[in-house]
Amino acid sequence: DGGITQSPKYLFRKEGQNVTLSCEQNLNHDAMYWYRQDPGQGLRLIYYSQIVNDFQKGDIAEGYSVSREKKESFPLTVTSAQKNPTAFYLCASSGQGAPRFTEAFFGQGTRLTVV
Amino acid sequence: QQQVKQSPQSLIVQKGGISIINCAYENTAFDYFPWYQQFPGKGPALLIAIRPDVSEKKEGRFTISFNKSAKQFSLHIMDSQPGDSATYFCAAQGPNSGYSTLTFGKGTMLLVSP
């Protein structure tokens, strides 16, 4: 089945530790995104990538890093510089080109908790 | 600065009633307005979307109404069912030229009581 796979579903991080969230898609989409979801805050964009080896900061990129070495993969690293990392993280992808208004497909999310 | 304002934050509707969620935007460059539905512990999924060249779009029990001059759009769920209980997000994207990302509202938690 085509879709987006995020792993792990639950992740626990100790203070001062870096953790990496995985996101893989087999939809052949060019664009991929990372969003953070907090209760009552909606979805806030962390990073996005339009093409392999290129990515752009979103609204809340501080304390996060990404890479896009393959079209299918867009891992997110939550660094120790992120002071409040406990949240639900969502990865998404969308096609580009005509028609421009393409649906964004989301993964099932990773819930990160600092312990 | 919140570019898409969504209301209400939460909504309780009786089964069979009409659920109405409203969104307003400031950026006139937005030209694509989708609604996403999210169940607990899951990722959002596209429900219905509209472009500003039409004032209304209907898909089954779900209707988007769009008022370009007021920069507002709303989601109407007719004959609301308990299975519709979820969080709904409006979003906006634009401009047409170049590349842009989705800007989401803060979400509305809908509960449809049996």
Coordinates of N, CA and C in Angstrom, one line a residue:
Chain A
D1 N 0.8 -1.2 0.0 CA 0.0 0.0 0.0 C 0.9 1.2 0.0
G2 N 0.5 2.3 -0.8 CA 1.2 3.5 -0.8 C 0.9 4.3 0.4
G3 N 1.9 5.0 0.9 CA 1.6 5.8 2.1 C 2.9 6.4 2.7
I4 N 2.7 6.9 3.9 CA 3.8 7.5 4.7 C 3.9 6.7 6.0
T5 N 5.1 6.3 6.3 CA 5.4 5.5 7.5 C 6.3 6.3 8.4
Q6 N 5.8 6.5 9.6 CA 6.6 7.2 10.6 C 7.0 6.2 11.7
S7 N 8.2 6.3 12.2 CA 8.6 5.4 13.3 C 9.6 6.1 14.2
P8 N 9.6 5.7 15.5 CA 8.6 4.9 16.1 C 7.3 5.6 16.4
K9 N 6.4 4.9 16.9 CA 5.1 5.5 17.2 C 5.2 6.3 18.5
Y10 N 6.0 5.8 19.5 CA 6.2 6.4 20.7 C 7.8 6.5 21.0
L11 N 8.2 7.6 21.5 CA 9.7 7.8 21.7 C 9.8 8.6 23.0
F12 N 10.8 8.1 23.8 CA 11.1 8.8 25.0 C 12.5 9.3 25.0
R13 N 12.7 10.5 25.4 CA 14.0 11.2 25.3 C 14.4 11.6 26.7
K14 N 15.7 11.4 27.0 CA 16.2 12.0 28.2 C 16.7 13.4 28.0
E15 N 16.8 14.2 29.0 CA 17.3 15.5 28.9 C 18.7 15.5 28.3
G16 N 18.9 16.4 27.3 CA 20.2 16.6 26.7 C 20.5 15.5 25.6
Q17 N 19.6 14.8 25.3 CA 19.8 13.7 24.3 C 19.2 14.1 22.9
N18 N 19.9 13.8 21.9 CA 19.4 13.9 20.5 C 18.6 12.7 20.2
V19 N 17.5 12.8 19.5 CA 16.7 11.7 19.0 C 16.3 12.0 17.5
T20 N 16.2 10.9 16.7 CA 15.8 11.0 15.3 C 14.5 10.3 15.1
L21 N 13.6 11.0 14.4 CA 12.3 10.4 14.0 C 12.4 10.1 12.5
S22 N 11.9 8.9 12.2 CA 12.0 8.4 10.8 C 10.7 8.7 10.1
C23 N 10.8 9.1 8.8 CA 9.7 9.3 7.9 C 10.0 8.7 6.5
E24 N 9.3 7.8 6.1 CA 9.5 7.2 4.7 C 8.2 7.2 4.0
Q25 N 8.3 7.6 2.7 CA 7.1 7.6 1.8 C 7.3 6.8 0.5
N26 N 6.3 6.1 0.1 CA 6.4 5.4 -1.2 C 5.4 5.9 -2.2
L27 N 5.1 7.2 -2.1 CA 4.1 7.8 -3.0 C 4.7 8.5 -4.2
N28 N 6.1 8.5 -4.2 CA 6.8 9.1 -5.3 C 6.6 10.7 -5.2
H29 N 6.4 11.2 -4.0 CA 6.2 12.6 -3.9 C 7.5 13.4 -3.8
D30 N 7.5 14.6 -4.4 CA 8.7 15.4 -4.3 C 8.9 16.1 -3.0
A31 N 7.8 16.6 -2.5 CA 7.8 17.5 -1.3 C 7.5 16.7 0.0
M32 N 8.2 17.0 1.0 CA 8.0 16.4 2.3 C 8.1 17.4 3.4
Y33 N 7.4 17.2 4.5 CA 7.2 18.2 5.6 C 7.3 17.5 6.9
W34 N 7.7 18.4 7.9 CA 7.6 18.0 9.3 C 6.8 19.0 10.0
Y35 N 5.7 18.6 10.8 CA 4.9 19.5 11.6 C 5.0 19.0 13.0
R36 N 4.8 20.0 13.9 CA 4.7 19.7 15.3 C 3.3 20.0 15.8
Q37 N 2.7 19.2 16.6 CA 1.3 19.4 17.0 C 1.3 19.4 18.5
D38 N 0.8 20.5 19.1 CA 0.6 20.6 20.6 C -0.8 20.9 20.8
P39 N -1.4 20.5 21.9 CA -2.8 20.7 22.2 C -3.2 22.2 22.1
G40 N -4.2 22.4 21.3 CA -4.7 23.8 21.1 C -3.8 24.7 20.2
Q41 N -2.8 24.1 19.6 CA -1.9 24.9 18.8 C -1.9 24.6 17.4
G42 N -2.7 23.7 17.0 CA -2.7 23.3 15.6 C -1.4 22.6 15.1
L43 N -1.2 22.7 13.8 CA 0.0 22.1 13.2 C 1.0 23.3 12.9
R44 N 2.2 23.2 13.4 CA 3.2 24.2 13.1 C 4.3 23.6 12.3
L45 N 4.7 24.2 11.2 CA 5.7 23.7 10.3 C 7.1 23.8 10.8
I46 N 7.9 22.7 10.9 CA 9.2 22.7 11.4 C 10.2 22.9 10.2
Y47 N 10.2 22.0 9.3 CA 11.0 22.0 8.1 C 10.2 21.4 6.9
Y48 N 10.6 21.8 5.7 CA 10.1 21.2 4.5 C 11.2 21.0 3.5
S49 N 10.9 20.1 2.5 CA 11.9 19.8 1.5 C 11.1 19.7 0.2
Q50 N 11.5 20.4 -0.8 CA 10.9 20.3 -2.1 C 11.5 19.2 -3.0
I51 N 12.8 19.0 -2.7 CA 13.6 18.1 -3.6 C 14.7 17.5 -2.8
V52 N 15.3 16.4 -3.3 CA 16.4 15.8 -2.7 C 17.6 16.8 -2.5
N53 N 18.2 16.7 -1.3 CA 19.4 17.5 -1.0 C 19.1 19.0 -0.8
D54 N 17.8 19.3 -0.6 CA 17.4 20.7 -0.4 C 16.3 20.7 0.6
F55 N 16.3 21.6 1.6 CA 15.3 21.8 2.6 C 15.3 23.2 3.1
Q56 N 14.1 23.6 3.6 CA 13.9 24.9 4.1 C 13.4 24.9 5.5
K57 N 13.7 26.0 6.3 CA 13.2 26.1 7.6 C 11.7 26.5 7.6
G58 N 11.0 26.0 8.5 CA 9.6 26.4 8.6 C 9.5 27.5 9.7
D59 N 8.3 27.5 10.4 CA 8.1 28.6 11.4 C 8.8 28.3 12.7
I60 N 9.1 27.0 13.0 CA 9.7 26.7 14.4 C 10.8 25.8 14.2
A61 N 11.8 26.1 13.4 CA 12.9 25.2 13.1 C 14.0 25.1 14.2
E62 N 14.0 26.1 15.1 CA 15.1 26.1 16.1 C 15.1 24.8 17.0
G63 N 16.3 24.2 17.1 CA 16.4 23.0 17.9 C 16.1 21.7 17.1
Y64 N 15.9 21.8 15.8 CA 15.6 20.7 15.0 C 16.6 20.7 13.8
S65 N 16.8 19.5 13.2 CA 17.6 19.4 12.0 C 17.0 18.3 11.1
V66 N 17.2 18.4 9.8 CA 16.7 17.4 8.9 C 17.7 17.1 7.8
S67 N 17.5 16.0 7.1 CA 18.3 15.7 5.9 C 17.3 15.2 4.9
R68 N 17.7 15.3 3.6 CA 16.9 14.7 2.5 C 17.9 14.1 1.5
E69 N 18.4 13.0 1.8 CA 19.4 12.3 1.0 C 18.7 11.4 -0.1
K70 N 17.5 11.0 0.2 CA 16.7 10.2 -0.7 C 15.4 10.8 -0.9
K71 N 14.7 10.6 -2.0 CA 13.4 11.1 -2.2 C 12.4 10.5 -1.3
E72 N 12.6 9.3 -0.9 CA 11.6 8.6 0.0 C 11.7 8.9 1.5
S73 N 12.8 9.5 1.9 CA 13.1 9.6 3.3 C 13.4 11.0 3.7
F74 N 12.9 11.4 4.9 CA 13.0 12.8 5.4 C 13.1 12.7 7.0
P75 N 14.2 12.2 7.5 CA 14.3 12.1 9.0 C 14.4 13.4 9.7
L76 N 13.9 13.5 10.9 CA 13.9 14.7 11.7 C 14.7 14.4 13.0
T77 N 15.7 15.2 13.3 CA 16.4 15.1 14.5 C 16.0 16.2 15.5
V78 N 15.6 15.8 16.7 CA 15.3 16.7 17.7 C 16.5 16.8 18.6
T79 N 17.2 18.0 18.6 CA 18.4 18.1 19.3 C 18.2 18.5 20.7
S80 N 19.3 18.5 21.5 CA 19.2 18.9 22.9 C 18.9 20.4 23.0
A81 N 19.1 21.2 21.9 CA 18.8 22.6 21.9 C 17.3 22.9 21.9
Q82 N 16.5 21.9 21.6 CA 15.1 22.1 21.6 C 14.6 22.0 23.1
K83 N 14.2 23.1 23.7 CA 13.9 23.1 25.1 C 12.6 22.4 25.5
N84 N 11.7 22.4 24.6 CA 10.4 21.8 25.0 C 10.0 20.8 23.9
P85 N 10.6 19.7 23.8 CA 10.4 18.8 22.7 C 9.2 17.9 22.8
T86 N 8.6 17.8 24.0 CA 7.4 16.9 24.1 C 6.3 17.4 23.3
A87 N 5.9 16.5 22.3 CA 4.8 16.9 21.3 C 4.5 15.7 20.5
F88 N 3.6 15.9 19.6 CA 3.2 14.9 18.6 C 3.8 15.4 17.3
Y89 N 4.6 14.6 16.6 CA 5.3 15.0 15.4 C 4.7 14.3 14.2
L90 N 4.3 15.1 13.2 CA 3.7 14.6 12.0 C 4.5 14.9 10.8
C91 N 4.7 13.8 10.0 CA 5.4 13.9 8.7 C 4.4 13.9 7.6
A92 N 4.6 14.7 6.5 CA 3.6 14.7 5.4 C 4.4 14.8 4.1
S93 N 3.7 14.4 3.0 CA 4.3 14.6 1.7 C 3.2 15.0 0.7
S94 N 3.7 15.6 -0.3 CA 2.7 16.0 -1.4 C 3.5 16.0 -2.7
G95 N 2.7 15.8 -3.8 CA 3.3 15.9 -5.1 C 3.4 17.3 -5.5
Q96 N 4.2 17.6 -6.5 CA 4.4 18.9 -7.1 C 4.1 18.9 -8.5
G97 N 3.9 20.1 -9.1 CA 3.6 20.2 -10.5 C 2.2 20.3 -10.7
A98 N 1.7 20.2 -12.0 CA 0.3 20.3 -12.3 C -0.5 19.1 -12.0
P99 N -1.7 19.1 -11.4 CA -2.2 20.4 -10.9 C -1.5 20.8 -9.6
R100 N -1.4 22.1 -9.3 CA -0.6 22.5 -8.2 C -1.3 22.2 -6.9
F101 N -2.6 22.2 -6.8 CA -3.2 22.0 -5.5 C -3.3 20.5 -5.2
T102 N -2.2 20.0 -4.7 CA -2.2 18.5 -4.4 C -2.4 18.3 -2.9
E103 N -3.0 17.2 -2.7 CA -3.3 16.8 -1.3 C -2.0 16.5 -0.5
A104 N -2.0 16.9 0.7 CA -0.9 16.5 1.6 C -1.3 15.3 2.3
F105 N -0.4 14.2 2.3 CA -0.7 13.0 3.0 C 0.1 12.9 4.2
F106 N -0.5 12.6 5.3 CA 0.2 12.6 6.6 C 0.5 11.2 7.1
G107 N 1.6 11.0 7.8 CA 1.8 9.8 8.5 C 1.0 9.7 9.8
Q108 N 1.2 8.6 10.6 CA 0.4 8.4 11.8 C 1.0 9.1 13.0
G109 N 2.2 9.7 12.8 CA 2.7 10.5 13.9 C 3.6 9.8 14.8
T110 N 4.5 10.5 15.5 CA 5.4 10.0 16.5 C 5.2 10.9 17.8
R111 N 4.8 10.2 18.9 CA 4.7 11.0 20.1 C 6.0 10.9 20.9
L112 N 6.6 12.1 21.0 CA 7.9 12.2 21.7 C 7.6 12.8 23.1
T113 N 8.2 12.1 24.1 CA 8.1 12.5 25.5 C 9.5 12.6 26.1
V114 N 9.7 13.7 26.8 CA 11.0 13.9 27.5 C 10.8 13.4 28.9
V115 N 11.7 12.5 29.3 CA 11.6 11.9 30.7 C 12.8 12.3 31.5
Chain B
Q1 N 2.4 35.6 14.5 CA 1.2 36.1 13.9 C 0.4 34.9 13.2
Q2 N -0.8 34.8 13.7 CA -1.6 33.7 13.2 C -2.3 34.1 11.9
Q3 N -2.0 33.4 10.8 CA -2.5 33.8 9.5 C -3.9 33.2 9.2
V4 N -4.3 32.1 9.9 CA -5.6 31.5 9.7 C -6.2 31.3 11.1
K5 N -7.3 32.0 11.3 CA -8.0 31.9 12.6 C -9.2 31.1 12.5
Q6 N -9.3 30.1 13.4 CA -10.3 29.1 13.4 C -11.2 29.1 14.7
S7 N -12.5 29.0 14.5 CA -13.4 29.0 15.6 C -14.6 28.1 15.4
P8 N -15.2 27.5 16.4 CA -14.8 27.6 17.8 C -13.6 26.6 18.1
Q9 N -13.1 26.6 19.3 CA -12.1 25.6 19.7 C -12.7 24.3 19.9
S10 N -13.9 24.2 20.4 CA -14.6 23.0 20.6 C -16.0 23.1 20.3
L11 N -16.7 22.0 20.0 CA -18.1 22.1 19.5 C -18.8 20.8 19.9
I12 N -19.9 20.9 20.5 CA -20.7 19.7 20.8 C -22.0 19.8 20.0
V13 N -22.4 18.8 19.3 CA -23.6 18.8 18.4 C -24.3 17.5 18.7
Q14 N -25.6 17.6 18.7 CA -26.4 16.3 18.8 C -26.4 15.6 17.5
K15 N -26.5 14.3 17.6 CA -26.6 13.5 16.3 C -27.8 14.0 15.5
G16 N -27.5 14.1 14.2 CA -28.5 14.6 13.2 C -28.4 16.1 13.0
G17 N -27.7 16.8 13.9 CA -27.6 18.3 13.8 C -26.6 18.7 12.8
I18 N -26.4 20.0 12.7 CA -25.5 20.6 11.7 C -24.3 21.2 12.5
S19 N -23.1 20.8 12.1 CA -21.9 21.3 12.7 C -21.3 22.3 11.8
I20 N -20.9 23.5 12.4 CA -20.4 24.6 11.6 C -19.1 25.1 12.2
I21 N -18.0 25.1 11.4 CA -16.7 25.5 11.9 C -16.3 26.6 10.9
N22 N -15.8 27.7 11.5 CA -15.4 28.9 10.7 C -13.9 29.2 10.7
C23 N -13.5 29.7 9.6 CA -12.1 30.1 9.5 C -12.0 31.5 8.8
A24 N -11.0 32.3 9.2 CA -10.8 33.6 8.6 C -9.3 33.7 8.3
Y25 N -9.0 34.4 7.2 CA -7.6 34.6 6.9 C -7.3 36.0 6.5
E26 N -6.0 36.4 6.5 CA -5.6 37.8 6.2 C -4.9 37.9 4.9
N27 N -4.1 36.9 4.5 CA -3.3 36.9 3.4 C -4.1 36.7 2.1
T28 N -4.2 37.7 1.3 CA -5.0 37.6 0.1 C -4.3 36.8 -1.0
A29 N -3.1 36.4 -0.8 CA -2.4 35.6 -1.7 C -2.8 34.1 -1.6
F30 N -3.5 33.8 -0.5 CA -3.9 32.4 -0.3 C -4.9 32.0 -1.4
D31 N -4.8 30.9 -2.1 CA -5.7 30.5 -3.1 C -6.1 29.0 -3.1
Y32 N -5.9 28.4 -2.0 CA -6.3 27.0 -1.9 C -6.7 26.8 -0.4
F33 N -7.9 26.2 -0.1 CA -8.4 26.2 1.2 C -8.9 24.7 1.5
P34 N -8.1 23.9 2.1 CA -8.5 22.5 2.4 C -8.9 22.4 3.9
W35 N -9.7 21.4 4.2 CA -10.1 21.0 5.5 C -9.6 19.6 5.7
Y36 N -8.9 19.4 6.9 CA -8.4 18.1 7.3 C -9.2 17.6 8.6
Q37 N -9.3 16.3 8.6 CA -10.0 15.7 9.7 C -9.0 14.8 10.4
Q38 N -8.9 14.8 11.8 CA -8.0 14.1 12.5 C -8.6 13.3 13.7
F39 N -8.5 12.0 13.7 CA -8.9 11.2 14.8 C -7.8 11.1 15.8
P40 N -8.1 10.8 17.1 CA -7.1 10.7 18.1 C -6.0 9.7 17.8
G41 N -4.8 10.2 18.0 CA -3.6 9.3 17.7 C -3.3 9.0 16.3
K42 N -4.0 9.7 15.4 CA -3.8 9.5 14.0 C -3.3 10.8 13.3
G43 N -2.8 10.7 12.1 CA -2.5 11.8 11.3 C -3.7 12.4 10.6
P44 N -3.7 13.7 10.3 CA -4.8 14.3 9.6 C -5.0 13.7 8.2
A45 N -6.2 13.8 7.7 CA -6.5 13.4 6.4 C -7.4 14.4 5.7
L46 N -7.1 14.6 4.4 CA -7.9 15.6 3.7 C -9.4 15.2 3.6
L47 N -10.2 16.2 3.9 CA -11.7 15.9 3.9 C -12.3 16.5 2.7
I48 N -12.0 17.8 2.4 CA -12.6 18.5 1.3 C -11.8 19.8 1.1
A49 N -11.7 20.3 -0.1 CA -11.0 21.5 -0.3 C -11.7 22.4 -1.4
I50 N -11.3 23.7 -1.4 CA -12.0 24.6 -2.3 C -11.0 25.6 -2.8
R51 N -11.2 26.1 -4.0 CA -10.4 27.2 -4.5 C -11.3 28.5 -4.6
P52 N -10.7 29.7 -4.6 CA -11.5 30.9 -4.4 C -12.4 31.3 -5.6
D53 N -12.3 30.5 -6.7 CA -13.1 30.8 -7.9 C -14.6 30.3 -7.7
V54 N -14.8 29.5 -6.7 CA -16.2 29.1 -6.4 C -16.6 29.4 -5.0
S55 N -17.9 29.6 -4.7 CA -18.3 30.0 -3.4 C -18.8 28.9 -2.5
E56 N -19.0 27.7 -3.1 CA -19.4 26.6 -2.3 C -19.0 25.3 -3.0
K57 N -18.6 24.3 -2.2 CA -18.3 23.0 -2.7 C -18.9 21.9 -1.7
K58 N -19.6 21.0 -2.3 CA -20.3 20.0 -1.5 C -19.8 18.6 -1.8
E59 N -19.5 17.8 -0.8 CA -19.1 16.4 -1.0 C -19.9 15.6 0.1
G60 N -21.0 14.9 -0.3 CA -21.7 14.2 0.7 C -22.3 15.1 1.7
R61 N -22.1 14.8 3.0 CA -22.6 15.6 4.1 C -21.7 16.8 4.4
F62 N -20.6 17.0 3.7 CA -19.7 18.0 4.0 C -19.7 19.1 2.9
T63 N -19.8 20.4 3.4 CA -19.9 21.5 2.5 C -18.9 22.6 2.9
I64 N -18.2 23.1 2.0 CA -17.4 24.3 2.3 C -18.1 25.5 1.7
S65 N -18.2 26.6 2.5 CA -18.7 27.9 2.0 C -17.6 28.9 2.0
F66 N -17.4 29.6 0.9 CA -16.3 30.5 0.8 C -16.7 31.9 0.5
N67 N -16.3 32.9 1.3 CA -16.6 34.3 1.0 C -15.3 35.0 0.8
K68 N -15.0 35.3 -0.4 CA -13.7 35.9 -0.8 C -13.6 37.3 -0.3
S69 N -14.7 38.1 -0.4 CA -14.6 39.5 0.0 C -14.4 39.6 1.5
A70 N -15.0 38.7 2.3 CA -14.8 38.7 3.7 C -13.6 38.0 4.2
K71 N -13.0 37.3 3.3 CA -11.8 36.4 3.6 C -12.2 35.4 4.7
Q72 N -13.3 34.7 4.5 CA -13.7 33.7 5.4 C -14.2 32.5 4.7
F73 N -14.0 31.3 5.3 CA -14.6 30.1 4.8 C -15.0 29.2 5.9
S74 N -16.0 28.4 5.7 CA -16.5 27.6 6.7 C -16.8 26.1 6.3
L75 N -16.8 25.2 7.2 CA -17.2 23.8 7.0 C -18.5 23.6 7.6
H76 N -19.4 23.0 6.9 CA -20.7 22.6 7.4 C -20.8 21.1 7.3
I77 N -21.1 20.4 8.4 CA -21.4 19.0 8.4 C -22.8 18.8 8.7
M78 N -23.5 18.3 7.7 CA -25.0 18.0 7.8 C -25.2 16.7 8.4
D79 N -26.3 16.5 9.1 CA -26.7 15.2 9.7 C -25.5 14.6 10.4
S80 N -25.0 15.4 11.3 CA -23.7 15.0 12.0 C -23.9 13.6 12.7
Q81 N -22.9 12.8 12.7 CA -22.9 11.5 13.2 C -21.8 11.3 14.3
P82 N -22.0 10.4 15.3 CA -21.0 10.2 16.3 C -19.6 9.9 15.6
G83 N -19.6 9.2 14.5 CA -18.4 8.9 13.8 C -17.7 10.1 13.2
D84 N -18.3 11.3 13.2 CA -17.7 12.5 12.8 C -16.9 13.2 13.9
S85 N -17.0 12.6 15.1 CA -16.3 13.2 16.3 C -14.8 13.1 16.0
A86 N -14.2 14.2 15.9 CA -12.8 14.3 15.5 C -12.3 15.8 15.7
T87 N -11.1 16.0 15.4 CA -10.6 17.4 15.4 C -10.5 17.8 13.9
Y88 N -11.0 19.0 13.6 CA -11.0 19.5 12.2 C -10.1 20.7 12.1
F89 N -9.3 20.7 11.1 CA -8.3 21.8 10.8 C -8.7 22.4 9.5
C90 N -8.8 23.8 9.5 CA -8.8 24.4 8.2 C -7.4 24.8 7.9
A91 N -7.1 25.1 6.6 CA -5.8 25.4 6.2 C -5.9 26.3 4.9
A92 N -4.8 27.0 4.6 CA -4.7 27.8 3.5 C -3.3 27.7 2.8
Q93 N -3.3 27.9 1.6 CA -2.0 27.8 0.8 C -2.0 28.8 -0.3
G94 N -0.9 29.4 -0.6 CA -0.7 30.3 -1.7 C 0.6 31.0 -1.7
P95 N 1.0 31.8 -2.6 CA 0.3 32.2 -3.8 C 0.4 31.1 -4.9
N96 N -0.3 31.4 -6.0 CA -0.3 30.4 -7.1 C 1.0 30.2 -7.7
S97 N 1.8 31.3 -7.9 CA 3.1 31.2 -8.5 C 4.1 30.7 -7.4
G98 N 5.1 29.9 -7.9 CA 6.1 29.5 -7.0 C 5.6 28.4 -6.1
Y99 N 6.3 28.2 -5.0 CA 6.0 27.1 -4.1 C 5.6 27.7 -2.7
S100 N 4.6 27.1 -2.1 CA 4.2 27.5 -0.8 C 3.7 26.4 0.0
T101 N 3.7 26.6 1.3 CA 3.3 25.5 2.2 C 1.9 25.8 2.8
L102 N 1.3 24.8 3.4 CA 0.0 24.9 4.1 C 0.1 25.7 5.4
T103 N -0.8 26.6 5.7 CA -0.8 27.2 7.0 C -2.1 26.8 7.6
F104 N -2.0 26.2 8.8 CA -3.2 25.6 9.5 C -3.8 26.5 10.5
G105 N -5.1 26.4 10.7 CA -5.8 26.9 11.9 C -5.4 26.0 13.1
K106 N -5.9 26.5 14.3 CA -5.5 25.8 15.5 C -6.4 24.6 15.8
G107 N -7.4 24.4 15.0 CA -8.2 23.2 15.1 C -9.5 23.4 15.9
T108 N -10.5 22.5 15.6 CA -11.8 22.5 16.4 C -12.1 21.0 16.7
M109 N -12.2 20.8 18.0 CA -12.6 19.5 18.5 C -14.1 19.3 18.5
L110 N -14.6 18.5 17.6 CA -16.0 18.2 17.5 C -16.4 16.9 18.2
L111 N -17.5 17.1 19.0 CA -18.1 15.9 19.6 C -19.5 15.8 19.2
V112 N -19.9 14.7 18.6 CA -21.3 14.5 18.2 C -21.9 13.5 19.2
S113 N -22.9 14.0 20.0 CA -23.4 13.1 21.0 C -24.5 12.3 20.4
P114 N -24.6 11.0 20.9 CA -25.6 10.1 20.3 C -27.0 10.5 20.6

